[in-house]
Coordinates of C-alpha atoms and ligand atoms in Angstrom, one line a residue:
X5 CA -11.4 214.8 87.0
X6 CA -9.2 215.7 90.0
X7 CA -7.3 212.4 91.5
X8 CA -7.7 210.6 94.4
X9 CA -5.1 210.6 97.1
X10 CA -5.4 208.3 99.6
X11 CA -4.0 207.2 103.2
X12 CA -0.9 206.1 103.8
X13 CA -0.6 203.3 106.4
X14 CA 2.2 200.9 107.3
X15 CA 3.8 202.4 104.5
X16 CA 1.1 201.5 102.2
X17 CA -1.2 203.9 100.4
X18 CA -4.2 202.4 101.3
X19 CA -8.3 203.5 101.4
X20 CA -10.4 204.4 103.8
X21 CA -11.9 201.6 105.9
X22 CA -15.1 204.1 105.4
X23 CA -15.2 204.5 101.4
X24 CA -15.9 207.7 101.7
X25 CA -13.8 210.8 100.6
X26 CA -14.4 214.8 100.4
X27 CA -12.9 216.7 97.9
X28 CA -11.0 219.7 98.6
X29 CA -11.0 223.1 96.1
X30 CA -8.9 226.1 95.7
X31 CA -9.8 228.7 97.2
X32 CA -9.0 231.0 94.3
X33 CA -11.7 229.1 92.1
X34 CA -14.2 227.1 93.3
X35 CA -14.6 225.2 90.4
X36 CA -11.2 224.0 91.1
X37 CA -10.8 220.4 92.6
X38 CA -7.6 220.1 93.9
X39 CA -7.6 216.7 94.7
X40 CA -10.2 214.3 96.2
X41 CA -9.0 212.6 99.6
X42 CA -10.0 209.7 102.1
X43 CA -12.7 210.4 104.8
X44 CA -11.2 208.2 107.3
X45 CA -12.8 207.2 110.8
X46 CA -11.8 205.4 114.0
X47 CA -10.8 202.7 112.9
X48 CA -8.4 203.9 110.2
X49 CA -6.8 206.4 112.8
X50 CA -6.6 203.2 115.2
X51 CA -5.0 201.0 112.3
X52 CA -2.5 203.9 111.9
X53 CA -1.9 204.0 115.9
X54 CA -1.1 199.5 115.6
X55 CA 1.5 200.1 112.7
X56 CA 3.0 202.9 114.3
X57 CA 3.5 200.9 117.4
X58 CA 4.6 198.4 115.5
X59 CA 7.5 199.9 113.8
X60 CA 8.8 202.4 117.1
X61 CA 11.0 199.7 118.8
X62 CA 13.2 199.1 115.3
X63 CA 13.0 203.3 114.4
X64 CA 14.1 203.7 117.8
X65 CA 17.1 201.3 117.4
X66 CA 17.7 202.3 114.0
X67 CA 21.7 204.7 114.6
X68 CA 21.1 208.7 114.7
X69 CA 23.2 209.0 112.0
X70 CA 21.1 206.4 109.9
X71 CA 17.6 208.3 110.6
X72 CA 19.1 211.6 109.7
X73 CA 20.2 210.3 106.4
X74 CA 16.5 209.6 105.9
X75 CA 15.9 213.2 106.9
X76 CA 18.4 214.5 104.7
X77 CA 17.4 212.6 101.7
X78 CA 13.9 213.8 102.4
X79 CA 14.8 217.4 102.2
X80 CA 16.6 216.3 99.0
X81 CA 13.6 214.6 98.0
X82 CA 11.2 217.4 98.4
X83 CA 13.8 220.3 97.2
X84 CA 13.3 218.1 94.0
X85 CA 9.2 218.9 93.8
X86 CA 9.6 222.1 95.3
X87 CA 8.0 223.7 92.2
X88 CA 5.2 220.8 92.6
X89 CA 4.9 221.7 96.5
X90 CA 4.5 225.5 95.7
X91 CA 1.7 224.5 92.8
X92 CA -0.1 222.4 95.5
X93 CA 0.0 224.4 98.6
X94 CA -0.9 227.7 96.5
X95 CA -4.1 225.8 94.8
X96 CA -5.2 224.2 98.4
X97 CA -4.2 227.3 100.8
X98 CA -4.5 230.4 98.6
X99 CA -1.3 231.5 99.9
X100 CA 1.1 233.9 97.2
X101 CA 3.1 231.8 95.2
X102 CA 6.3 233.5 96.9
X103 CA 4.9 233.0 100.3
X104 CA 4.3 229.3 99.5
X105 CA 7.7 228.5 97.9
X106 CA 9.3 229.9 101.2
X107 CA 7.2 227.9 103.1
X108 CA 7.8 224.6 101.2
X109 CA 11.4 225.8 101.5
X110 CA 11.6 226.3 105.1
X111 CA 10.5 222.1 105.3
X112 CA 13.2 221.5 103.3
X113 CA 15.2 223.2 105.5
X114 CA 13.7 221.8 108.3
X115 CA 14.4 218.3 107.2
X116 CA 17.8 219.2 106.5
X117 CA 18.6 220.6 109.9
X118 CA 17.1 217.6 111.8
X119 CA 18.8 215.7 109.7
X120 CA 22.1 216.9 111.0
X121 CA 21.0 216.9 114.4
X122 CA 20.4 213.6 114.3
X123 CA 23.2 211.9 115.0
X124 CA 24.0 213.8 118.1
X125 CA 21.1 212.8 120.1
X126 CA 21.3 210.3 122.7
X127 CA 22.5 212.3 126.1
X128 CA 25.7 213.5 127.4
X129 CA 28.3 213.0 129.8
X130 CA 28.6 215.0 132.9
X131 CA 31.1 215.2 135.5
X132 CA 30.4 213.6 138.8
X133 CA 31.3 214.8 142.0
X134 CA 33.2 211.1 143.0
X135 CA 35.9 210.2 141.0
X136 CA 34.3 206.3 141.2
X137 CA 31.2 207.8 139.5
X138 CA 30.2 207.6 135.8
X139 CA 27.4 210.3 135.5
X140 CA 25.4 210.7 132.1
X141 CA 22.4 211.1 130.9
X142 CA 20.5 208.9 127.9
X143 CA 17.8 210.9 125.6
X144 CA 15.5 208.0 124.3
X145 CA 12.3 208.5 122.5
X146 CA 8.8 208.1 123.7
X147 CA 7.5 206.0 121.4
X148 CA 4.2 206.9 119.4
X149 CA 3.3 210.5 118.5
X150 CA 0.4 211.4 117.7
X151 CA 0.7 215.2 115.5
X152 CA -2.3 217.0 114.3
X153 CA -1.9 220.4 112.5
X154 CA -3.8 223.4 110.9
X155 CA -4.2 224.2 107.4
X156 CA -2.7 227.4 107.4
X157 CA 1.0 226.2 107.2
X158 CA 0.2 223.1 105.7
X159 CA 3.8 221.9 105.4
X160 CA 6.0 223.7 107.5
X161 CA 3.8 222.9 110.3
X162 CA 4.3 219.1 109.8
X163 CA 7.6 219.5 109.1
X164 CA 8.4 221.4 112.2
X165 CA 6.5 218.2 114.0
X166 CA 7.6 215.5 111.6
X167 CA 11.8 216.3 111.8
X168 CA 12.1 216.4 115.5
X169 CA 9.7 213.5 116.6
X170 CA 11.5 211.4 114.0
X171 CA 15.0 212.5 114.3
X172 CA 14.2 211.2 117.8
X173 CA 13.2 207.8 116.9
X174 CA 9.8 208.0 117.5
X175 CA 7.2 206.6 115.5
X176 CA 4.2 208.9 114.5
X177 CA 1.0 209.1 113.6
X178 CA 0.1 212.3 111.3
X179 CA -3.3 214.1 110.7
X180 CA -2.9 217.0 108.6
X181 CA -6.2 219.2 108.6
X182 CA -9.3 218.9 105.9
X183 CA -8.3 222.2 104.1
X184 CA -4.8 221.4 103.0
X185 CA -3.8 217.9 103.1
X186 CA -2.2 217.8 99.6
X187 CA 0.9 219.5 100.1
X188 CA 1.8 216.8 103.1
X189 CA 0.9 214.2 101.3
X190 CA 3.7 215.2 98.7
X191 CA 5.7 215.8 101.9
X192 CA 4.9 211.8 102.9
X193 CA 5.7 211.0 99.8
X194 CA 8.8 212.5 100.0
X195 CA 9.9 210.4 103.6
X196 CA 8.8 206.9 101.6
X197 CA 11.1 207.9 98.6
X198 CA 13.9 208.4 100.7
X199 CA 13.6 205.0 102.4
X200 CA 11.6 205.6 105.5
X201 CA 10.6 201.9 106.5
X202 CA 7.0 201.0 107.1
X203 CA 4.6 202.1 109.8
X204 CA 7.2 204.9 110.7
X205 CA 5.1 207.8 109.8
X206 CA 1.3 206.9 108.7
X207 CA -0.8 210.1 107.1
X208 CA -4.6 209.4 107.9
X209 CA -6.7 212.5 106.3
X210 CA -10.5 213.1 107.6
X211 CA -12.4 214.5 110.7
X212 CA -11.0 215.8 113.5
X213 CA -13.4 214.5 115.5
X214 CA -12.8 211.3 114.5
X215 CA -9.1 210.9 113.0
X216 CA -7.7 213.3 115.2
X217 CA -9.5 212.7 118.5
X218 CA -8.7 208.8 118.3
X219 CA -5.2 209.8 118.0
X220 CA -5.5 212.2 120.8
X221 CA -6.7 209.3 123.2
X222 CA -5.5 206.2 122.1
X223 CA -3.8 204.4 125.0
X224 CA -0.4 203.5 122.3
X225 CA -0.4 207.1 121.6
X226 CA 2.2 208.3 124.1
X227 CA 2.7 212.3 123.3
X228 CA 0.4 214.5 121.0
X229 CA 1.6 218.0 119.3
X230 CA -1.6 219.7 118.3
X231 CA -1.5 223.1 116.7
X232 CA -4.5 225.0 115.9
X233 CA -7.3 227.1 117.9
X234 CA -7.3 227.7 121.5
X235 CA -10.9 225.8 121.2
X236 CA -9.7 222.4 119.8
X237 CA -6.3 222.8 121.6
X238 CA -8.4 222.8 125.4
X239 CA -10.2 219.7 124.5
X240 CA -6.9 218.4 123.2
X241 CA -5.2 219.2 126.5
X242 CA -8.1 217.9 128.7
X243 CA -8.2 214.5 127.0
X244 CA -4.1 214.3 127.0
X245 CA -3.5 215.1 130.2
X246 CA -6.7 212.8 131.7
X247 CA -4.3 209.6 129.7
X248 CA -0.8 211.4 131.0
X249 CA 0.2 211.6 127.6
X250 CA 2.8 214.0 126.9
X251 CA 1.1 216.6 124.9
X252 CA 2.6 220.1 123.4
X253 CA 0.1 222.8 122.1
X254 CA 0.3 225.5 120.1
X255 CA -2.8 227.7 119.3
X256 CA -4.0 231.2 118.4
X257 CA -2.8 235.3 119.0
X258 CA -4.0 238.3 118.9
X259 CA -0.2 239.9 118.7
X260 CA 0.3 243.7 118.5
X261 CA 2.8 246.0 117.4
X262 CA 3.5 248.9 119.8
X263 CA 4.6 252.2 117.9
X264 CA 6.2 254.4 120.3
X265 CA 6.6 258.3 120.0
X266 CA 9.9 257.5 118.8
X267 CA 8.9 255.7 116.2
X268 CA 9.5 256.2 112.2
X269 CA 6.2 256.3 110.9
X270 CA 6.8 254.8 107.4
X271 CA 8.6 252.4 109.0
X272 CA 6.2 251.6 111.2
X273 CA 3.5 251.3 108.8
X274 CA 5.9 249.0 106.5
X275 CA 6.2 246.4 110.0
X276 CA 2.3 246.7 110.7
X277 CA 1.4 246.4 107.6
X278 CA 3.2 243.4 106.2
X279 CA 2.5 241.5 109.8
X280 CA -1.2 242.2 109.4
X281 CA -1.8 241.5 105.4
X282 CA 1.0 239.3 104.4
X283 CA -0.2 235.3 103.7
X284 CA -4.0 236.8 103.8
X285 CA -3.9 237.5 107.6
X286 CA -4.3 233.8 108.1
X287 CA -1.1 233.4 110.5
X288 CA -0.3 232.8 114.0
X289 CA 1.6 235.5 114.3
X290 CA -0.2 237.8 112.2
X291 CA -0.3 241.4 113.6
X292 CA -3.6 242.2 114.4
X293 CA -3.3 245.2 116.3
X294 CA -1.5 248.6 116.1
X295 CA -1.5 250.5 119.5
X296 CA 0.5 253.3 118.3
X297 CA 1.1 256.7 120.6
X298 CA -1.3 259.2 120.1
X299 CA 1.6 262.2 118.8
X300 CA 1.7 259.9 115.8
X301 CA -1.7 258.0 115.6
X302 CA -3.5 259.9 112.3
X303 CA -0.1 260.2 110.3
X304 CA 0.3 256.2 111.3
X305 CA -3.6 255.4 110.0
X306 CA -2.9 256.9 106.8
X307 CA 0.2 255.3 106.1
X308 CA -1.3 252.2 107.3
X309 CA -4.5 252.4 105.2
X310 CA -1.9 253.6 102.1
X311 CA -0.3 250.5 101.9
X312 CA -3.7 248.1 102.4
X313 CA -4.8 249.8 99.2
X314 CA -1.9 249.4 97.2
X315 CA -1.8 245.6 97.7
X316 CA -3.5 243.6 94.2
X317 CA -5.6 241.1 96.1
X318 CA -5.8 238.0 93.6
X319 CA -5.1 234.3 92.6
X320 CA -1.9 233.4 94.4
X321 CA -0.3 232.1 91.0
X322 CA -1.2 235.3 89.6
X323 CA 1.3 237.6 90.9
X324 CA -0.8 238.6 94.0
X325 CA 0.2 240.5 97.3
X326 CA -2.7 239.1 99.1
X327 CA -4.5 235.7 98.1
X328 CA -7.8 234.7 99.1
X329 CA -9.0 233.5 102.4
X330 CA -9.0 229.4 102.7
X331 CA -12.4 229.0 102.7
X332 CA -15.8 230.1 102.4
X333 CA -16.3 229.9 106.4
X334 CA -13.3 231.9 107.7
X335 CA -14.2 234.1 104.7
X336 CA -17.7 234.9 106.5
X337 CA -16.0 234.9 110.1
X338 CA -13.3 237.7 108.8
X339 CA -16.4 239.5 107.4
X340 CA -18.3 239.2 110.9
X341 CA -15.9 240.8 112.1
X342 CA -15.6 243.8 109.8
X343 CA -19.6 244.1 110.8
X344 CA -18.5 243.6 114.8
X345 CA -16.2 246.4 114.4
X346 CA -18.5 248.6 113.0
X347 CA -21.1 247.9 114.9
X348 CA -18.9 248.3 118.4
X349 CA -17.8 252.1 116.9
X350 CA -14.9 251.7 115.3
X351 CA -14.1 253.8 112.0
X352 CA -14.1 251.5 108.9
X353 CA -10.8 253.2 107.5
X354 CA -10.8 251.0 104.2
X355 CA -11.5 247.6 102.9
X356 CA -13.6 245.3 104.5
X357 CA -15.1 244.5 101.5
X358 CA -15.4 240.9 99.8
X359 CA -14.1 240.9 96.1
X360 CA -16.8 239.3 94.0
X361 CA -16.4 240.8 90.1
X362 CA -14.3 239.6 87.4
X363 CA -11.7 237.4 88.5
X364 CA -12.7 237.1 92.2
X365 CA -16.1 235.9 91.2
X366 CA -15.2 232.1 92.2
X367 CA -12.6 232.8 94.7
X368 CA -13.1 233.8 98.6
X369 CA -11.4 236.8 98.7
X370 CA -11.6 240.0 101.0
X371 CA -10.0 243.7 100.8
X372 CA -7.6 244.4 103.0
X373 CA -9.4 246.2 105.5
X374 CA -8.1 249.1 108.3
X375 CA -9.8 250.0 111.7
X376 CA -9.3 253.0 113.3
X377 CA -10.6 254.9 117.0
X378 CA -10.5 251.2 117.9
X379 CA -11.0 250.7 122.1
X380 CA -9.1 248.4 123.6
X381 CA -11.8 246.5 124.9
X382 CA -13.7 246.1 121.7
X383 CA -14.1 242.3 120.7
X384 CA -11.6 243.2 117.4
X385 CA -8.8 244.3 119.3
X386 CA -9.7 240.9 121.5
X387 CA -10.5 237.8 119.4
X388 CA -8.4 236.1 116.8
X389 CA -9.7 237.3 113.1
X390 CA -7.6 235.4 111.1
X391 CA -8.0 237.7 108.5
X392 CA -6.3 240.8 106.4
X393 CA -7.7 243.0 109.1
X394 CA -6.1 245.9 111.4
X395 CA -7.8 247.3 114.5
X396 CA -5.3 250.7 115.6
X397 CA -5.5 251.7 118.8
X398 CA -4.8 254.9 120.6
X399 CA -2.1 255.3 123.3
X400 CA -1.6 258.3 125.3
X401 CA 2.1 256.6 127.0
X402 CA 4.6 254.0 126.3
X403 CA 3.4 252.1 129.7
X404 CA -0.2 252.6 128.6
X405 CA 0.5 250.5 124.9
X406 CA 1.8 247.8 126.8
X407 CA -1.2 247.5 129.6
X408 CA -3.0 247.1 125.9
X409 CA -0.8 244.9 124.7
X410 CA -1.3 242.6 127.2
X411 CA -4.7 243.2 127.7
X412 CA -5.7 240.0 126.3
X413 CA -6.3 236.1 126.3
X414 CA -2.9 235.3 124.0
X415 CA 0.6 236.0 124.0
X416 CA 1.8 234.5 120.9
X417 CA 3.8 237.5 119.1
X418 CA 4.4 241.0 120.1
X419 CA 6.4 243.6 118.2
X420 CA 7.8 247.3 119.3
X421 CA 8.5 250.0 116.7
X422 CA 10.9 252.9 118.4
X423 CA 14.0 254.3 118.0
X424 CA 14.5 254.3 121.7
X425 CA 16.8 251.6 123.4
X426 CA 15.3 251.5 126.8
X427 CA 11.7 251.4 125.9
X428 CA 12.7 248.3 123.3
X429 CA 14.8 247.3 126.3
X430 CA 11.4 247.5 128.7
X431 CA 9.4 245.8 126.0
X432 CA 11.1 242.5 126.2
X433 CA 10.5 242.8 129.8
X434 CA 7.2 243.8 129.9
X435 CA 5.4 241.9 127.1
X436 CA 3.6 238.8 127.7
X437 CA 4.6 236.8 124.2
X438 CA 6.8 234.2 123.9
X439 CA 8.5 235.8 120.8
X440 CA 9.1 239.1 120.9
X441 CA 10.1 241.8 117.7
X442 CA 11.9 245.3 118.1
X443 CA 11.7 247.1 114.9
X444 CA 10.6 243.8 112.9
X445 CA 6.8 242.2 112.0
X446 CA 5.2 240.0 114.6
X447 CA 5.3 237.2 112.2
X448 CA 8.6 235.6 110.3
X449 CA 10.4 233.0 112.2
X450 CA 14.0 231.3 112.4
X451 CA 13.8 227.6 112.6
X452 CA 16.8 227.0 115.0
X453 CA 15.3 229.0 118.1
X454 CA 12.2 228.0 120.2
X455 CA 9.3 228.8 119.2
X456 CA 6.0 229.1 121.6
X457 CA 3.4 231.5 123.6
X458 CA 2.5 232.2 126.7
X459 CA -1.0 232.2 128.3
X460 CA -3.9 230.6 125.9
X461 CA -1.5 230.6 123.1
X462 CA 0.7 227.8 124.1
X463 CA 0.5 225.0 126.7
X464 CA 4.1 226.7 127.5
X465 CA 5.8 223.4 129.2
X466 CA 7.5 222.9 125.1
X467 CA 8.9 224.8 122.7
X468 CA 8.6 223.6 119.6
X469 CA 11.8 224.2 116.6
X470 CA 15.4 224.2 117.2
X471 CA 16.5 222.1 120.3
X472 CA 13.3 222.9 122.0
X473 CA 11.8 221.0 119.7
X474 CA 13.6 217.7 120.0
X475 CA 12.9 218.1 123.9
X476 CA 9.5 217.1 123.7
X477 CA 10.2 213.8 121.7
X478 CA 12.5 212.6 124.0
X479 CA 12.6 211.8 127.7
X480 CA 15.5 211.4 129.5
X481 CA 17.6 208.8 131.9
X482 CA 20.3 209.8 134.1
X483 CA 22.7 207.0 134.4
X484 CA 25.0 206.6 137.7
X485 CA 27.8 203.8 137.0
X486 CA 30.1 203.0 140.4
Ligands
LIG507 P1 -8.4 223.8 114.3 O1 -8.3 223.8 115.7 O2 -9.8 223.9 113.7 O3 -7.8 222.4 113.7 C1 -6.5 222.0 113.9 C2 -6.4 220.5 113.7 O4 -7.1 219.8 114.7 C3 -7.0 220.0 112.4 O5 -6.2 219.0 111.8 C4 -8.4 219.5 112.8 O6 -8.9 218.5 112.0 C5 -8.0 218.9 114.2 N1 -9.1 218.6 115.1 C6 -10.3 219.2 115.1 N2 -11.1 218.7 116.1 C7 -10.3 217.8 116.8 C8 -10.5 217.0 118.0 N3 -11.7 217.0 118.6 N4 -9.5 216.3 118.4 C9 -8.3 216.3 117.7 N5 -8.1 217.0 116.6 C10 -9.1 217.8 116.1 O7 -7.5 224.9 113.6 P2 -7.4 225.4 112.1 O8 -8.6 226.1 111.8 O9 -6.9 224.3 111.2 O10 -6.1 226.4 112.2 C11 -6.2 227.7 112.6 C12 -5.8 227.9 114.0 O11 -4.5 227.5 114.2 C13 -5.8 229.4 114.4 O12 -6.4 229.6 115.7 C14 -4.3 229.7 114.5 O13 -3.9 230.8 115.4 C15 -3.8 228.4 115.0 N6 -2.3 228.3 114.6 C16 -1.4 228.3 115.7 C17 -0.1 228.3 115.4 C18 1.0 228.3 116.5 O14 2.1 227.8 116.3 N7 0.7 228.9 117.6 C19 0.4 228.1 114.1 C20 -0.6 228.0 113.0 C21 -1.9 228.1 113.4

């Protein structure tokens, strides 16, 4: 019998006001019940919203220094269960167990660096141009926030949400998606254990449609940070900005790596490759496109398609390079799309395949798959996959690769592979991605710089990590004193 987890709610763990619950499996085995958890509605996200107001004037008050004690006791807390955390978010998320103890140890991090950040939050002084002038400015939260996040980073993604708005002094009201809500539970957990007072942060698991949109339009709800796809993210927006909430998206890519005629070709394989299969494809950032100069382009596809079949694609606990997909629905979209890409003329260069003997008989997992002679216009070198898969596409010049590169709805991640200083030089001018890689995969991340997209990929007014990320949990005053 798996266990029940339920809501937590004015800092009490509490049920659903429905009854009802939905159990969640690993996606490695079927037949494995990770955990079974509430199917909340309405009126639990709206109970959620009242203690949460309730408790924002006395975080807000509460000293810098004192909430990032809380912070840094939580990272404590959680560094503690990291083994636990890595258990939980491999069985719920299918993710490697290294890629999942790296995740559950950048939101210890996380918590740690908010933590000290903390206690300098609150404005600064600035010089005024009369000497009779006092001039400074006063950060001060905003009050409620309302964060909903995706399953495929299923604690660094809260924690990334959680530290700032907290660290802030705002209250907040969390709904982490149906797929993986047992690794931020243990991360809740981890805030209550290290003395977070009630109502402060209040976990409500179930429906988006229901949790997540009450939370999205509830009049106390006074800023919502939403990441996840483009699709949910423009209602999100629509509904935010109709109830001037604050509101800071960040949604899907389709993020290429450029391989230049200067380019080492094992190298460049190495930084396409691990962008494109690492944590299953299932990433933001994940490289999903190779538009590598034509001088190069068949030594590059076999390299490429080298590596994809040297990766063991198994159970995440079971020494894996590639786990299984999260579920049996974005296991049949990335396999769609191995049938669109065919279908549209592409050259199946390996993979694209779904695992089904032995071992993978219970688990949702796919072969790393390889496209070549992929056009540019072709819907798999234009949609989000979400998915081990890697569409290569022919360019004949360096300023054709990045008319391709930027060829599309997102601008997440973008990388350039050359040995050439003034092309890598052009790149960061030319390509439309707020993060941009020279000689590095699209995805990885440091959590002390800003993070964010440009066109559908981010709503672009916030950043979210480092200082960027306490910006859009606080609002400030400027203060004149004669
Ligand atoms: P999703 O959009 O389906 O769901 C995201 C969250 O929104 C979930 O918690 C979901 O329950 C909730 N939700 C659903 N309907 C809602 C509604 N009407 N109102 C409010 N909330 C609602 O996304 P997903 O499938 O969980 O995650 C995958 C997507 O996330 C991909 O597109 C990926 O690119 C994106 N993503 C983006 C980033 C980034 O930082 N740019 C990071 C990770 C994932």
């Amino acid at each position: 019998m798996a266990d029940t987890y339920l809501n937590f709610v004015d800092g009490t763990w509490t049920e659903a006001s429905t009854s009802e619950t939905f159990e969640n499996t690993n996606p490695a085995d079927v037949n494995d019940t990770v955990g079974v958890f509430q199917r909340s509605d309405a009126e639990d996200a709206e109970r959620a919203v009242e203690a949460a107001n309730a408790a924002k004037d006395e975080w807000a008050a509460t000293p810098g220094p004192e909430r990032g004690r809380i912070l840094r006791e939580t990272s404590k807390r959680l560094a503690d269960r990291k083994d636990e955390a890595t258990t939980a978010l491999v069985r719920e998320e299918g993710k490697t167990e290294p890629e999942a103890a790296g995740e559950v140890q950048r939101a210890i991090d996380i918590f740690a660096y908010f933590g000290e950040k903390a206690a300098d939050i609150g404005g600064t002084v600035k010089s005024s141009s009369s000497q009779d002038t006092r001039l400074y400015t006063v950060d001060e939260p905003l009050g409620v926030a309302a964060l909903i996040t995706p399953w495929n980073y299923p604690i660094a993604i809260p924690a990334w949400k959680l530290a700032p708005a907290l660290a802030a002094g705002n209250a907040v009201v969390f709904k982490p998606a149906s797929l993986a809500p047992n690794v931020a539970r243990i991360l809740v957990e981890c805030l209550e254990d290290a003395g977070l007072p009630d109502g402060v942060v209040n976990y409500v698991t179930g429906p988006g449609s229901a949790v997540g949109s009450t939370f999205a339009t509830h009049e106390d709800v006074d800023a919502v940070s939403f990441t996840g796809s483009a699709k949910v993210g423009d209602t999100v927006h629509q509904q935010a900005t109709e109830d001037q909430k604050r509101v800071q998206l960040e949604m899907g890519g389709k993020n290429p790596v450029v391989v230049t005629s200067s380019a080492d070709v094992e190298e460049a394989a190495d930084i396409a490759a691990g962008g494109a299969f690492g944590v299953t494809g299932q990433a933001c950032t994940a490289t999903s496109r190779a538009i590598v100069h034509e001088s190069l382009y068949d030594e590059f596809v076999d390299a490429v398609v080298d590596r994809a079949e040297s990766l063991t694609v198994a159970d995440g606990l079971d020494g894996a390079d590639v786990g299984p997909h999260v579920s049996e629905s974005e296991l049949e979209s990335t396999l769609e799309y191995v049938d669109v890409g065919t279908r549209e003329g592409a050259t199946l260069e390996t993979g694209g395949e779904r695992l089904t003997e032995g071992d993978h008989a219970n688990g949702y997992y796919v072969e790393p798959t390889v496209f070549s002679d992929v056009a540019p216009e072709m819907r798999i070198a234009q949609e989000e996959i979400f998915g081990p898969v890697l569409a290569v596409i022919p360019a004949a010049t360096y300023d054709e690769a990045v008319e391709i590169a930027n060829d599309v709805e997102y601008g997440l991640s973008a990388s350039i592979v050359t040995n050439d200083l003034r092309e890598s030089n052009a790149f960061v001018d030319d390509v439309e991605a707020g993060v941009v890689k020279v000689n590095q995969q699209t995805t990885g991340l440091e959590l002390h710089v800003p993070f964010g997209g440009m066109k559908a990929s981010s709503s672009e007014t916030y950043r979210e990590q480092g200082d960027a990320g306490l910006d859009f949990f606080t609002i400030s005053k400027t203060v004149y004193v004669g």
